[in-house]
PDB file of C-alpha atoms in Angstrom:
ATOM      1  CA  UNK A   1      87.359  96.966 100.211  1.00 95.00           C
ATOM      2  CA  UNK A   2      90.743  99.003  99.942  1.00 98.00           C
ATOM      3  CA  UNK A   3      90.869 102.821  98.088  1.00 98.00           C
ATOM      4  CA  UNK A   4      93.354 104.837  97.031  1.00 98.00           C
ATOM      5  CA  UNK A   5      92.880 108.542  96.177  1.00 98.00           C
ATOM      6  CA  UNK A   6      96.082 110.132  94.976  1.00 98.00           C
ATOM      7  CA  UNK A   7      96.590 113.712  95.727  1.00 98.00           C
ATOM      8  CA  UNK A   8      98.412 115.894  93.075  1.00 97.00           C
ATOM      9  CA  UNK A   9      99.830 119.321  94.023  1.00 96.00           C
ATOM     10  CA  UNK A  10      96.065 121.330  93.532  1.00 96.00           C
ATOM     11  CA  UNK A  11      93.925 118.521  93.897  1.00 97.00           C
ATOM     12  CA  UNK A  12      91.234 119.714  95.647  1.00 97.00           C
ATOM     13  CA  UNK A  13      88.249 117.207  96.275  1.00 97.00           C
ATOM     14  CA  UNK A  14      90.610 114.994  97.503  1.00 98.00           C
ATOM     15  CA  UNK A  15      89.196 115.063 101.116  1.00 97.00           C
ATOM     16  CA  UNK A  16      85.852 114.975  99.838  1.00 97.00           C
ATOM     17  CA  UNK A  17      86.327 111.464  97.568  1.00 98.00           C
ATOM     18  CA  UNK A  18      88.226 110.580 100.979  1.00 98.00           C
ATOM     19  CA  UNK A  19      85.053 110.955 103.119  1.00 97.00           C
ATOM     20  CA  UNK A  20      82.977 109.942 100.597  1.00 98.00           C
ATOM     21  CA  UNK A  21      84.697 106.694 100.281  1.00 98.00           C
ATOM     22  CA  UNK A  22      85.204 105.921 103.829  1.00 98.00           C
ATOM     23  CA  UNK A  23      81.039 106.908 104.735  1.00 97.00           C
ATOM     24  CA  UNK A  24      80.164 104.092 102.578  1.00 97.00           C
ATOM     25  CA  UNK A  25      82.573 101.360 103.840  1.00 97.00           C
ATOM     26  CA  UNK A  26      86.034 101.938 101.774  1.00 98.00           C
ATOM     27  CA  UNK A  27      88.895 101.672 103.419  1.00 98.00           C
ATOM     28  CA  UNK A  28      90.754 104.490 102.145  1.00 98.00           C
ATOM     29  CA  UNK A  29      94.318 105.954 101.521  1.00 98.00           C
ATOM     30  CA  UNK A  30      95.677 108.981 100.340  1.00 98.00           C
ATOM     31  CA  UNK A  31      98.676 108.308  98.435  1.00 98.00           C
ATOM     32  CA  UNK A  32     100.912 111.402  96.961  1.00 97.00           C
ATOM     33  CA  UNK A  33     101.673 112.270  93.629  1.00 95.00           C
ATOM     34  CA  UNK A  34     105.257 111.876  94.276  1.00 93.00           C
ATOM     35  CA  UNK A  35     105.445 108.316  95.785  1.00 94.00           C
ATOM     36  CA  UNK A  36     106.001 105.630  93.136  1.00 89.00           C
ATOM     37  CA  UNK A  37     104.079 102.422  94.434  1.00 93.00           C
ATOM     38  CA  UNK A  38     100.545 102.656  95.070  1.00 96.00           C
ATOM     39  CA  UNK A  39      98.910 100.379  97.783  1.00 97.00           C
ATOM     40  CA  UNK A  40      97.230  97.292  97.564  1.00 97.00           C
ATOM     41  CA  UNK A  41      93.680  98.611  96.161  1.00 97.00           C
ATOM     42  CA  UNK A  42      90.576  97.464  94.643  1.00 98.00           C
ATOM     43  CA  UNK A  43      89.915 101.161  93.354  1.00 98.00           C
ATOM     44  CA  UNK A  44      92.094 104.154  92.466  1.00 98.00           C
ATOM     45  CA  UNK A  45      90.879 107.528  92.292  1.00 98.00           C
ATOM     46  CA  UNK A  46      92.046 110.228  90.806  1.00 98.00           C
ATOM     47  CA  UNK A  47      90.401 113.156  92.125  1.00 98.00           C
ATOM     48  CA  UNK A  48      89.148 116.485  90.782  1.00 98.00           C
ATOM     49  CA  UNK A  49      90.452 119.946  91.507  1.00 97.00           C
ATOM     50  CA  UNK A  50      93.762 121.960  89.538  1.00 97.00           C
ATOM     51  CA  UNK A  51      96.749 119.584  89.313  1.00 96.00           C
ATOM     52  CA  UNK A  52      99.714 121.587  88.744  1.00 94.00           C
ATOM     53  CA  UNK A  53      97.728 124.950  88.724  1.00 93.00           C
ATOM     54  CA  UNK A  54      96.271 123.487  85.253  1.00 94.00           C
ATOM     55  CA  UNK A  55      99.818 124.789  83.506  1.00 94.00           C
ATOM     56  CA  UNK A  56      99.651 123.451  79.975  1.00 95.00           C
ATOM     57  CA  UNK A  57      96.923 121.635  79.840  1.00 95.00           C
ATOM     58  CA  UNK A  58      94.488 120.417  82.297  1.00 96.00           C
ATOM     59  CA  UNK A  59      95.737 117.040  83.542  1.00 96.00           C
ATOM     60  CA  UNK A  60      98.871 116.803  81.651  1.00 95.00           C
ATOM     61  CA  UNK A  61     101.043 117.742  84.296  1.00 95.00           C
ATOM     62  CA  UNK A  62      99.753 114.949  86.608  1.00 96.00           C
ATOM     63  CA  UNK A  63      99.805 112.548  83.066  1.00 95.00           C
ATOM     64  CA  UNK A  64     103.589 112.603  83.391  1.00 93.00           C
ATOM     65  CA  UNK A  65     103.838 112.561  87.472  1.00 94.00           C
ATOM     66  CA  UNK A  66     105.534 109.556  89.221  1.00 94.00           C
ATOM     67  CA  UNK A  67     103.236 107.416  90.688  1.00 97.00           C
ATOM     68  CA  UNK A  68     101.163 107.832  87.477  1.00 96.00           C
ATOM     69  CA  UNK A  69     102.805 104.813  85.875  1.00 96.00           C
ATOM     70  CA  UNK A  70     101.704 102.613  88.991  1.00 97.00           C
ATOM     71  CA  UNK A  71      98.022 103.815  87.982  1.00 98.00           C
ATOM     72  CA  UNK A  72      98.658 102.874  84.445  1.00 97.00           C
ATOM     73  CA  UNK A  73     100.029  99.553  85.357  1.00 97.00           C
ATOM     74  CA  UNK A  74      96.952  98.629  87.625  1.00 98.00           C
ATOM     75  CA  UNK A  75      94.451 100.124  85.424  1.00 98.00           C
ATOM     76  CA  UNK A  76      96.140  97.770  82.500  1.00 96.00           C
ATOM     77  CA  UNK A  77      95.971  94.931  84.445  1.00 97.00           C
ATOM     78  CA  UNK A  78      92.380  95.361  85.211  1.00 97.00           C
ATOM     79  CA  UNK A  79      91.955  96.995  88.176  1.00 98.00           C
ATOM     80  CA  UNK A  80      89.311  99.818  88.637  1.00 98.00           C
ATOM     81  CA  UNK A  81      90.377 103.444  87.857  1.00 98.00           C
ATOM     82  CA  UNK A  82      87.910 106.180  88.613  1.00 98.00           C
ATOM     83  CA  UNK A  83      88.826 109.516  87.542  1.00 98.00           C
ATOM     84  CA  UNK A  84      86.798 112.575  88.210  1.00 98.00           C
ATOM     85  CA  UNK A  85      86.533 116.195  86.889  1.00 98.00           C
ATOM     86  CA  UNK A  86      90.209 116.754  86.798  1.00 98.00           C
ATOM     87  CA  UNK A  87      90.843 112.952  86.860  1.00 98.00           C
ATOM     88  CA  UNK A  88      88.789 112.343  83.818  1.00 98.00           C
ATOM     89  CA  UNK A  89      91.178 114.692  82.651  1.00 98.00           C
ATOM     90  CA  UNK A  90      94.535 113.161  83.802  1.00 98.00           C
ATOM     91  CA  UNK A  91      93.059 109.955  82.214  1.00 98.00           C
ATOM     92  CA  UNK A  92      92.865 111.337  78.710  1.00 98.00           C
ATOM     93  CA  UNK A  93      96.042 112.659  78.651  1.00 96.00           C
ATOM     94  CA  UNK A  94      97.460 109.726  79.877  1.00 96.00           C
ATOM     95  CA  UNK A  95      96.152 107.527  76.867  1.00 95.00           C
ATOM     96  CA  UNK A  96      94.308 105.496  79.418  1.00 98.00           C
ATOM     97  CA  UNK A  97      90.646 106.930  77.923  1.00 98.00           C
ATOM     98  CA  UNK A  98      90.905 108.790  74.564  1.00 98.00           C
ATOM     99  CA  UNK A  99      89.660 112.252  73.578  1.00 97.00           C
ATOM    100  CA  UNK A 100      90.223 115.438  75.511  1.00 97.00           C
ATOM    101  CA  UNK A 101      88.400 118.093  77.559  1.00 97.00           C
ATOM    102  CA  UNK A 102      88.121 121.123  75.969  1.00 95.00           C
ATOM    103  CA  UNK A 103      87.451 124.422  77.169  1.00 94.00           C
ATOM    104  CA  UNK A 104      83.726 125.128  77.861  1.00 96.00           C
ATOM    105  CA  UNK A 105      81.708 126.346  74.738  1.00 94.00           C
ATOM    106  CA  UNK A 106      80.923 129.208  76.471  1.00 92.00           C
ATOM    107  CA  UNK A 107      83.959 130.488  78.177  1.00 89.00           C
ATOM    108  CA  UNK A 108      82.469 130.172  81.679  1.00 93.00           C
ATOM    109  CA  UNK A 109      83.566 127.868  84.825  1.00 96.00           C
ATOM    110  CA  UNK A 110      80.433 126.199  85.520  1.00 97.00           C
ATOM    111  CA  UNK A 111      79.220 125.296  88.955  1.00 97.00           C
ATOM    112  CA  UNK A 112      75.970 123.810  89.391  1.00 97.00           C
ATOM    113  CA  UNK A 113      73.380 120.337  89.588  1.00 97.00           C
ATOM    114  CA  UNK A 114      73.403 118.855  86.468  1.00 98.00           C
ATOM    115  CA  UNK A 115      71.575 115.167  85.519  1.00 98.00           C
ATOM    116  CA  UNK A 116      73.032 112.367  83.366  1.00 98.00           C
ATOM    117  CA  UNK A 117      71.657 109.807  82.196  1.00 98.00           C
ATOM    118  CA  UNK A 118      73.015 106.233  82.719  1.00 98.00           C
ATOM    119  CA  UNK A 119      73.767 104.481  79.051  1.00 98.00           C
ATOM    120  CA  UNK A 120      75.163 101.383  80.394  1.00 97.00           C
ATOM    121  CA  UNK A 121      74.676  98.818  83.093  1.00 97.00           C
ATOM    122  CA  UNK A 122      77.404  96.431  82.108  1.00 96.00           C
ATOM    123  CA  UNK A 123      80.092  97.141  84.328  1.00 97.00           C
ATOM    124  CA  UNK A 124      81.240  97.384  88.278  1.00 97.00           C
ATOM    125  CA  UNK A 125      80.267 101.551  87.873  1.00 98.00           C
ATOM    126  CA  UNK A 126      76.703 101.133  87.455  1.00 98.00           C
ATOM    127  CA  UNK A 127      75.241  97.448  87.077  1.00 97.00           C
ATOM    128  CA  UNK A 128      72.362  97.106  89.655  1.00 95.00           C
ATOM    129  CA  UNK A 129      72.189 100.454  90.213  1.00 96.00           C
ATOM    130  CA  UNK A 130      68.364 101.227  90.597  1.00 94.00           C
ATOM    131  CA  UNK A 131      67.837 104.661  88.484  1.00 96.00           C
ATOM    132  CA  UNK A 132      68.400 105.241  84.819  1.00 97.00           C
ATOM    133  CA  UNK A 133      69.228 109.551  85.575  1.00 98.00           C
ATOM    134  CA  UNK A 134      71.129 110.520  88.009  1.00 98.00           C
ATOM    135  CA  UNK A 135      71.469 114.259  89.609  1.00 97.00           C
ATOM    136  CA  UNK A 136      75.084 115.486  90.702  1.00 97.00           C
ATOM    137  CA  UNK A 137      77.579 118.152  90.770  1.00 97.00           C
ATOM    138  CA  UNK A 138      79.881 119.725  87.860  1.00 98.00           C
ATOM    139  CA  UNK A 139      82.213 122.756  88.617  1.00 97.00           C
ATOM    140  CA  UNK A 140      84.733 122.734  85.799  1.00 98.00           C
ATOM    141  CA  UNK A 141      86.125 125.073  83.207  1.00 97.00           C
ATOM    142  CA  UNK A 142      87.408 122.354  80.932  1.00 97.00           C
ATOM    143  CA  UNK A 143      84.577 119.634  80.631  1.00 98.00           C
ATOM    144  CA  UNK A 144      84.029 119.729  76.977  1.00 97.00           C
ATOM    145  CA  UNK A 145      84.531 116.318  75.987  1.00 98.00           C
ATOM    146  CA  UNK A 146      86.061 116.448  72.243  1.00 97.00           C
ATOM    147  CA  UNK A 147      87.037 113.272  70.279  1.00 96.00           C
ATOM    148  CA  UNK A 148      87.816 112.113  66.330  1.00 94.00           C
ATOM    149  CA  UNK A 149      85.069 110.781  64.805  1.00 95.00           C
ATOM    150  CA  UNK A 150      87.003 107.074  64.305  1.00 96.00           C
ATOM    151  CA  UNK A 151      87.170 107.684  68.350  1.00 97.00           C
ATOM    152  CA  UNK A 152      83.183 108.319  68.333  1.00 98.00           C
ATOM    153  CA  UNK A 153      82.190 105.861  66.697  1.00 98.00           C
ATOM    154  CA  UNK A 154      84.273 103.291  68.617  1.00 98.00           C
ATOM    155  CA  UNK A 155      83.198 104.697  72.341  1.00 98.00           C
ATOM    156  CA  UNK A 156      79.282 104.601  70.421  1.00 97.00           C
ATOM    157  CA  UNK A 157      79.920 100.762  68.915  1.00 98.00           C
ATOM    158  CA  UNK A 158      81.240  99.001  71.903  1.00 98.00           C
ATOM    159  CA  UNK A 159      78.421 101.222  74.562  1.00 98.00           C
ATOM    160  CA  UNK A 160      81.566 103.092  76.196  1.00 98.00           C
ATOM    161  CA  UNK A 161      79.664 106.294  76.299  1.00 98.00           C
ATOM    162  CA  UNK A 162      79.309 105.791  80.145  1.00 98.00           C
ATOM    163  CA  UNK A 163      76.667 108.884  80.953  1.00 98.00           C
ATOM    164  CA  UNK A 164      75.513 111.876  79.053  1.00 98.00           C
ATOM    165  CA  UNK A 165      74.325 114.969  79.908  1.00 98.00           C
ATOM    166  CA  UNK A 166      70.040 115.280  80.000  1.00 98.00           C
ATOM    167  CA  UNK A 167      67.128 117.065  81.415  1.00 97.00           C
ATOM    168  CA  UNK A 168      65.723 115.769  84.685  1.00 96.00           C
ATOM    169  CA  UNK A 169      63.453 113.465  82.235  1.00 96.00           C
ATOM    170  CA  UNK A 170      66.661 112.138  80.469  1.00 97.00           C
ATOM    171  CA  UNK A 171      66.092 113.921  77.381  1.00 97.00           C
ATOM    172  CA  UNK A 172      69.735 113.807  76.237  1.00 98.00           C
ATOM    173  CA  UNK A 173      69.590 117.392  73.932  1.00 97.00           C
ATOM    174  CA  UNK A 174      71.541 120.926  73.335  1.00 97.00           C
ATOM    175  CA  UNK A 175      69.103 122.736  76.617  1.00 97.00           C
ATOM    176  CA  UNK A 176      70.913 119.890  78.561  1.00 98.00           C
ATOM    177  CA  UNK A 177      74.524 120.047  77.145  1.00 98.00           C
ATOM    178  CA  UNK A 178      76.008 122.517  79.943  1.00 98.00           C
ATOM    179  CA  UNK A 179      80.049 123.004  78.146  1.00 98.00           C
ATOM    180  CA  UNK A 180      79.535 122.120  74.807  1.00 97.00           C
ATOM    181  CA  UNK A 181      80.241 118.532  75.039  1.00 98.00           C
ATOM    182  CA  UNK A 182      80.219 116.348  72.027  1.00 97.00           C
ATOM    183  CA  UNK A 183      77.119 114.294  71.986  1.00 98.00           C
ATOM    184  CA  UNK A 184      76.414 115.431  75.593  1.00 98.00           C
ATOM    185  CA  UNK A 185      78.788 113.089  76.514  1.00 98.00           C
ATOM    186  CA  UNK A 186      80.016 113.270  80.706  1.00 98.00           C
ATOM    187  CA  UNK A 187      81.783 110.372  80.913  1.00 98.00           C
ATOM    188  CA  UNK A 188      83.679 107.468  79.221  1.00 98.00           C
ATOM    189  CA  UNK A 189      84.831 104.029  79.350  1.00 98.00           C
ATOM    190  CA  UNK A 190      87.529 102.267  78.356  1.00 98.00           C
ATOM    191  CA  UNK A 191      87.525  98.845  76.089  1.00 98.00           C
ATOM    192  CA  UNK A 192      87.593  96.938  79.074  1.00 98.00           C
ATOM    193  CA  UNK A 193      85.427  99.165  81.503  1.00 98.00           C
ATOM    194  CA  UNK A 194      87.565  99.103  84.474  1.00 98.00           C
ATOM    195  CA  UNK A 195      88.481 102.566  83.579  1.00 98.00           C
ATOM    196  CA  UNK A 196      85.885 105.592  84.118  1.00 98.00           C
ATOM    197  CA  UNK A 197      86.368 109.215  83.567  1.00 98.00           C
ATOM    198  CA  UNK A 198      83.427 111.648  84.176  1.00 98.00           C
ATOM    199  CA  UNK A 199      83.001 115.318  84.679  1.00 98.00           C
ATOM    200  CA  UNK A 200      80.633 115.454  87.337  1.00 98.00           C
ATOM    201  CA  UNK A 201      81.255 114.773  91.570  1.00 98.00           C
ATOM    202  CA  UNK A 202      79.250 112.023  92.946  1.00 98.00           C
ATOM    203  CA  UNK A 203      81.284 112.745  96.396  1.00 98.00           C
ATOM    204  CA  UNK A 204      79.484 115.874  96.126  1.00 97.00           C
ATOM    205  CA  UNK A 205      76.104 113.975  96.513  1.00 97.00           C
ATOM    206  CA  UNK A 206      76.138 112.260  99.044  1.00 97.00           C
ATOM    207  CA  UNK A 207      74.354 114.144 102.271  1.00 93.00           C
ATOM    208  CA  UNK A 208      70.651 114.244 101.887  1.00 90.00           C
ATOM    209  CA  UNK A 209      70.593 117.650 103.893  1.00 89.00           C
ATOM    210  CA  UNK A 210      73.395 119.570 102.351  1.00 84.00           C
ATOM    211  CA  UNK A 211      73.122 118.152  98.378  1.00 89.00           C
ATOM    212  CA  UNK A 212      71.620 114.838  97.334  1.00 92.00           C
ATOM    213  CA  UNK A 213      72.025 111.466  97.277  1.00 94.00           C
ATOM    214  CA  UNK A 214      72.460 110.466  94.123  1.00 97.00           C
ATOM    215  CA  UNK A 215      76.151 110.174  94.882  1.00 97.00           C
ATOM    216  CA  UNK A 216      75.583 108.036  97.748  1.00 97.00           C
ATOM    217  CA  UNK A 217      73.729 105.593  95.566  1.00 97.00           C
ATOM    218  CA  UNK A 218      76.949 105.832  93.462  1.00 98.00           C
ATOM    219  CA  UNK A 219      79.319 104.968  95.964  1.00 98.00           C
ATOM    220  CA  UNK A 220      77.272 102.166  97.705  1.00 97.00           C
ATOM    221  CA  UNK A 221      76.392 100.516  94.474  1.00 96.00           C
ATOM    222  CA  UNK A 222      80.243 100.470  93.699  1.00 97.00           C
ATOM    223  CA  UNK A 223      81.515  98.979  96.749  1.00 97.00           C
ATOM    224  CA  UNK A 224      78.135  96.200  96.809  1.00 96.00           C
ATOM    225  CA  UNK A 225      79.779  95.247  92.872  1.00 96.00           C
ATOM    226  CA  UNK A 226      83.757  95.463  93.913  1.00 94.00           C
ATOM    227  CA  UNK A 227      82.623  93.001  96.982  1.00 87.00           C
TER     228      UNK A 227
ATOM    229  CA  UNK B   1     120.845 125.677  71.955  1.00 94.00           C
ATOM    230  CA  UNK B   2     117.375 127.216  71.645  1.00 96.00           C
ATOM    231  CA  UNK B   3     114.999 125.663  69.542  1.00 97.00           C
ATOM    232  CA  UNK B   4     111.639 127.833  69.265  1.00 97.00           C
ATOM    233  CA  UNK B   5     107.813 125.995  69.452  1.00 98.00           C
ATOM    234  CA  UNK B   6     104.738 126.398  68.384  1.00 98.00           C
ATOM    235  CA  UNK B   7     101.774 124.438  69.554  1.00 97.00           C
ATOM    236  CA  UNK B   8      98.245 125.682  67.746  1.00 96.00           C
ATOM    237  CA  UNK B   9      95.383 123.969  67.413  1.00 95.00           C
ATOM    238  CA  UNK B  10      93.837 121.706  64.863  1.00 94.00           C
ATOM    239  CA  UNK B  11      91.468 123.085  62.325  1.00 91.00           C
ATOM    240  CA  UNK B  12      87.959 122.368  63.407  1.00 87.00           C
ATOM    241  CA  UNK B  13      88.731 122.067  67.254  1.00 91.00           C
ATOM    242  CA  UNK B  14      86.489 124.885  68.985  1.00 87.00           C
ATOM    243  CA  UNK B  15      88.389 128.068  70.094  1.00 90.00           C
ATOM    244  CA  UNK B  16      86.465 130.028  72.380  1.00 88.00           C
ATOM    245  CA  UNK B  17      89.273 131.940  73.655  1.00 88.00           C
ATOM    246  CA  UNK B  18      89.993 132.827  69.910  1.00 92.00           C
ATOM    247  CA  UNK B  19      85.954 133.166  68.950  1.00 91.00           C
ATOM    248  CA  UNK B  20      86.369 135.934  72.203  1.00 90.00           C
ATOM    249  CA  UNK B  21      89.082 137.692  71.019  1.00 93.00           C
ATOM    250  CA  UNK B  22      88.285 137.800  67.302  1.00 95.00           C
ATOM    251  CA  UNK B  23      85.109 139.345  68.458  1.00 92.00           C
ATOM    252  CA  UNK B  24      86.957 142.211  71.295  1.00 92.00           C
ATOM    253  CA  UNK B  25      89.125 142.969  68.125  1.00 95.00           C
ATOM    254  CA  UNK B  26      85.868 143.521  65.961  1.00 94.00           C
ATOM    255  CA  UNK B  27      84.212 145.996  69.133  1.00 91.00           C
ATOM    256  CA  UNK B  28      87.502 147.808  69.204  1.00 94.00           C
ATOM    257  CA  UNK B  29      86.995 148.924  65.318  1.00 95.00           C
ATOM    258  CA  UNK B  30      89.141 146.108  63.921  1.00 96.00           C
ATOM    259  CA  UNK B  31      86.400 144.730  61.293  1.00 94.00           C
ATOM    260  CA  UNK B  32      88.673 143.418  58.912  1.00 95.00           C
ATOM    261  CA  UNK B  33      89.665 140.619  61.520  1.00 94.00           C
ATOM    262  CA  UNK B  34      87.739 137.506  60.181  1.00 93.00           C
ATOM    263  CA  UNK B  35      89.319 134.510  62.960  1.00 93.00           C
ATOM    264  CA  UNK B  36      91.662 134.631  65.270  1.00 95.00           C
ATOM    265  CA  UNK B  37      93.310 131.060  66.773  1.00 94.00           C
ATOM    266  CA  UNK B  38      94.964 131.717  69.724  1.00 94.00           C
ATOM    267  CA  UNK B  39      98.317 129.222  70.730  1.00 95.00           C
ATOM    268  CA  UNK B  40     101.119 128.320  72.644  1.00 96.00           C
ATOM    269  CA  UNK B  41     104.769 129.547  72.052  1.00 97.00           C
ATOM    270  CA  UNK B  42     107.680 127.867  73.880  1.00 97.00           C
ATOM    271  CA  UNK B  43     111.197 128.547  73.813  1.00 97.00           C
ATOM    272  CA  UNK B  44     113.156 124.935  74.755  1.00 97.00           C
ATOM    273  CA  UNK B  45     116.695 125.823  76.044  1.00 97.00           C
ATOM    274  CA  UNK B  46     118.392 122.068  75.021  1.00 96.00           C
ATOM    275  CA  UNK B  47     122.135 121.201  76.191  1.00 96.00           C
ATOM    276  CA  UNK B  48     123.025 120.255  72.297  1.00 95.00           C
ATOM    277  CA  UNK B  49     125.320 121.526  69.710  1.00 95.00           C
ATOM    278  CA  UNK B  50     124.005 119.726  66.955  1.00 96.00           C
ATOM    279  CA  UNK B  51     120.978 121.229  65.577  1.00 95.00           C
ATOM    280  CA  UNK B  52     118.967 118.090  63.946  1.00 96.00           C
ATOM    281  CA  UNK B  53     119.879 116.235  67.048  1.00 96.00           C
ATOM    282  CA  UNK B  54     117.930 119.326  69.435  1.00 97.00           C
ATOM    283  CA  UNK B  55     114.990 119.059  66.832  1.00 97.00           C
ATOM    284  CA  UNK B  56     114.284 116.085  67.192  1.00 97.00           C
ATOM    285  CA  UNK B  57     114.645 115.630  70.983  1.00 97.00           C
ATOM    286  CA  UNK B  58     111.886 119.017  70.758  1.00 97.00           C
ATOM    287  CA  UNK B  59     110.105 117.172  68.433  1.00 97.00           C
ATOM    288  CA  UNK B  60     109.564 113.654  70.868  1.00 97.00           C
ATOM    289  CA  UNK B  61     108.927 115.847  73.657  1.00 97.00           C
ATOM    290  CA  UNK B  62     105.837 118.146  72.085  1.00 98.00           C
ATOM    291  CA  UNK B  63     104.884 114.532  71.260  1.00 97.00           C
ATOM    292  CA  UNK B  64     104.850 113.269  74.148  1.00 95.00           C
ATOM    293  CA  UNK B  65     104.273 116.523  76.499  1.00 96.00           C
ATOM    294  CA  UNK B  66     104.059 119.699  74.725  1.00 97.00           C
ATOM    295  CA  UNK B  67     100.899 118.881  72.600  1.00 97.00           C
ATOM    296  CA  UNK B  68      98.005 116.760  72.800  1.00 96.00           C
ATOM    297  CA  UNK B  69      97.921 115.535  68.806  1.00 94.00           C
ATOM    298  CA  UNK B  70      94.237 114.859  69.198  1.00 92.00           C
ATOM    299  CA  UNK B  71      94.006 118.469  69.143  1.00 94.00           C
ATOM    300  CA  UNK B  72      96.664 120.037  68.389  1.00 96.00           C
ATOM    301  CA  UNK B  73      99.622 120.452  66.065  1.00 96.00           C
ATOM    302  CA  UNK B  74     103.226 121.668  66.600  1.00 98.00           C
ATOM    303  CA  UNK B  75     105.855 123.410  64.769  1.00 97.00           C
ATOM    304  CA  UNK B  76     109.253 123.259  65.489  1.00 97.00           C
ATOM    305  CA  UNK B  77     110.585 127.003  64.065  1.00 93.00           C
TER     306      UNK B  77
END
C-alpha cells in the first residue's frame, strides 16, 4: 500500500506520520508543498504542525498551495485523505470538510493524552477496529471545531461526526471537551467518508514504551481495510 | 490603487482573544468597556485605476482568501 505525506513549509509531524506509516507496512513518500502532481497513492496525508507559520489563518495558507489541487482532485475522486491537527485544518479551509477550527476556549496551546470515542464504524478509518475509545495525543492551539447549525445537523444526520472528545469511560461531556469544541467533536467526515480530519496524532501513539498504542491500532487497522 | 480591508468576525463566533482583552481593559480601570471583538485590517496595494474594478477584485479575493465566511465577514472601506 502506497502513502503520501505532503510537507508544507512548518509542517512538523511530518517525519513522525512518515515513520508511523512505514512501521506498519506503508510504503511512504514525502511529497512537497510546491510540486504539482502527487504520486500514485492509496492515502494522502496531510500532516500536523504550522504551515506557513499559521499567517492568516491556520491552514489557509497551505488551502491555496500548489499541489493542493492534486489533493482535491484525488480526494474528489474517492481516494483517502487523512488530515491531522493542522491537516484537519488545511481540509476545512479547503472546502473539502466544512466548519473551521477555532481558537481554543481557553486561550491555551494544549498538549496532552486525550480519549475519543469512536461514533462510526462504516468506513476504511475505523471499520473492524476492535475498541469503541481510543487514547491519543492533541497539541494544538486552534482545535475548536465550530460549524453552522444547517452544517451540524448534516455531519449529525448522515453519522459524519467521526470521533468526539470523552472521559476514559466514553462519557462524551464538558469535563472531557479539552478547546471548547462544539459537541466535543475531534474529527469529521466528509459525505463520502474518504475524507477525515481530526485534531488528535495517532502517529504519536504508536510505541508501547514511549506513548501508547492506540495509534498503532489506528494505523494497522487502516492499512488491513485499504488492502 | 489601495483599497483598505476589514475582516471581523461573525456575531456569535467565540472571541477569546477579544473576551481577554475586554477583560485586561476592565483590570486597567476601563469599566465602561462592555465587549471588545478583535479583527484583521489589510491594506491591498492593486495595479488598477478604476476604482469599482479594484473593489471587486478585493472583494473575490477576501472571498476566496482573506476570510473564511463561515466565520467571518469583510468590509471593503
Amino acid at each position: 500500500m502506497k502513502s503520501s505525506v505532503i510537507i508544507f513549509p512548518g509542517s512538523n509531524c511530518d517525519r513522525d506520520m512518515d515513520v508511523a506509516l512505514k512501521k506498519f507496512g506503508f510504503k511512504n513518500t514525502m511529497v512537497w508543498h510546491n510540486d504539482d502532481k502527487l504520486p500514485k497513492s492509496d492515502l494522502i496525508v496531510l500532516p500536523g504542525g504550522f504551515s506557513y507559520g499559521d499567517y492568516l489563518r491556520c491552514g489557509s495558507i497551505a488551502g491555496k498551495s500548489k499541489i493542493i489541487n492534486s489533493v482535491i482532485d484525488f480526494a474528489k475522486t474517492g481516494g483517502l485523505v487523512l488530515g491531522i491537527c493542522n491537516g484537519f485544518q488545511i481540509l476545512t479551509e479547503t472546502g473539502l470538510l466544512p466548519g473551521v477550527l477555532l481558537q481554543n476556549k481557553n486561550i491555551e496551546f494544549i498538549c496532552k493524552n486525550v480519549f475519543v470515542k469512536i461514533n462510526d464504524k462504516n468506513n476504511k478509518y475505523f471499520n473492524k477496529i476492535n475498541k469503541e475509545i481510543l487514547e491519543l495525543h492533541i497539541a494544538h492551539n486552534e482545535g475548536n471545531y465550530f460549524c453552522t447549525n444547517d452544517e451540524l445537523k448534516m455531519l449529525e444526520d448522515n453519522d459524519l461526526v467521526a470521533v468526539s472528545y470523552c472521559d476514559e469511560k466514553g462519557e462524551v461531556n464538558e469535563k472531557s471537551n479539552p478547546n471548547g469544541a462544539l459537541q466535543n467533536i475531534a474529527g469529521i467526515f466528509n459525505k463520502e467518508k474518504n475524507i477525515l480530519g481530526m485534531m488528535p496524532h495517532p502517529e504519536r501513539m504508536i510505541d508501547k514504551y514511549l506513548s501508547g498504542e492506540d495509534g498503532s491500532i489506528f494505523f494497522k487497522n487502516l492499512i488491513n481495510n485499504i488492502k | 490603487m489601495k483599497i483598505k480591508v476589514v475582516v471581523t468576525l461573525k456575531n456569535g463566533v467565540l472571541d477569546p482573544q477579544g473576551k481577554a482583552i475586554q477583560q485586561t481593559l476592565n483590570g486597567m480601570g476601563y469599566s465602561n468597556i462592555e465587549g471588545v471583538r478583535q479583527g484583521k485590517y489589510f491594506d491591498l496595494e492593486i495595479a488598477e485605476r478604476d476604482e469599482a474594478k479594484a473593489k471587486a477584485a478585493a472583494e473575490e479575493m477576501c472571498k476566496k482568501l482573506l476570510a473564511n465566511l463561515v466565520i467571518e465577514d469583510f468590509k471593503i472601506l
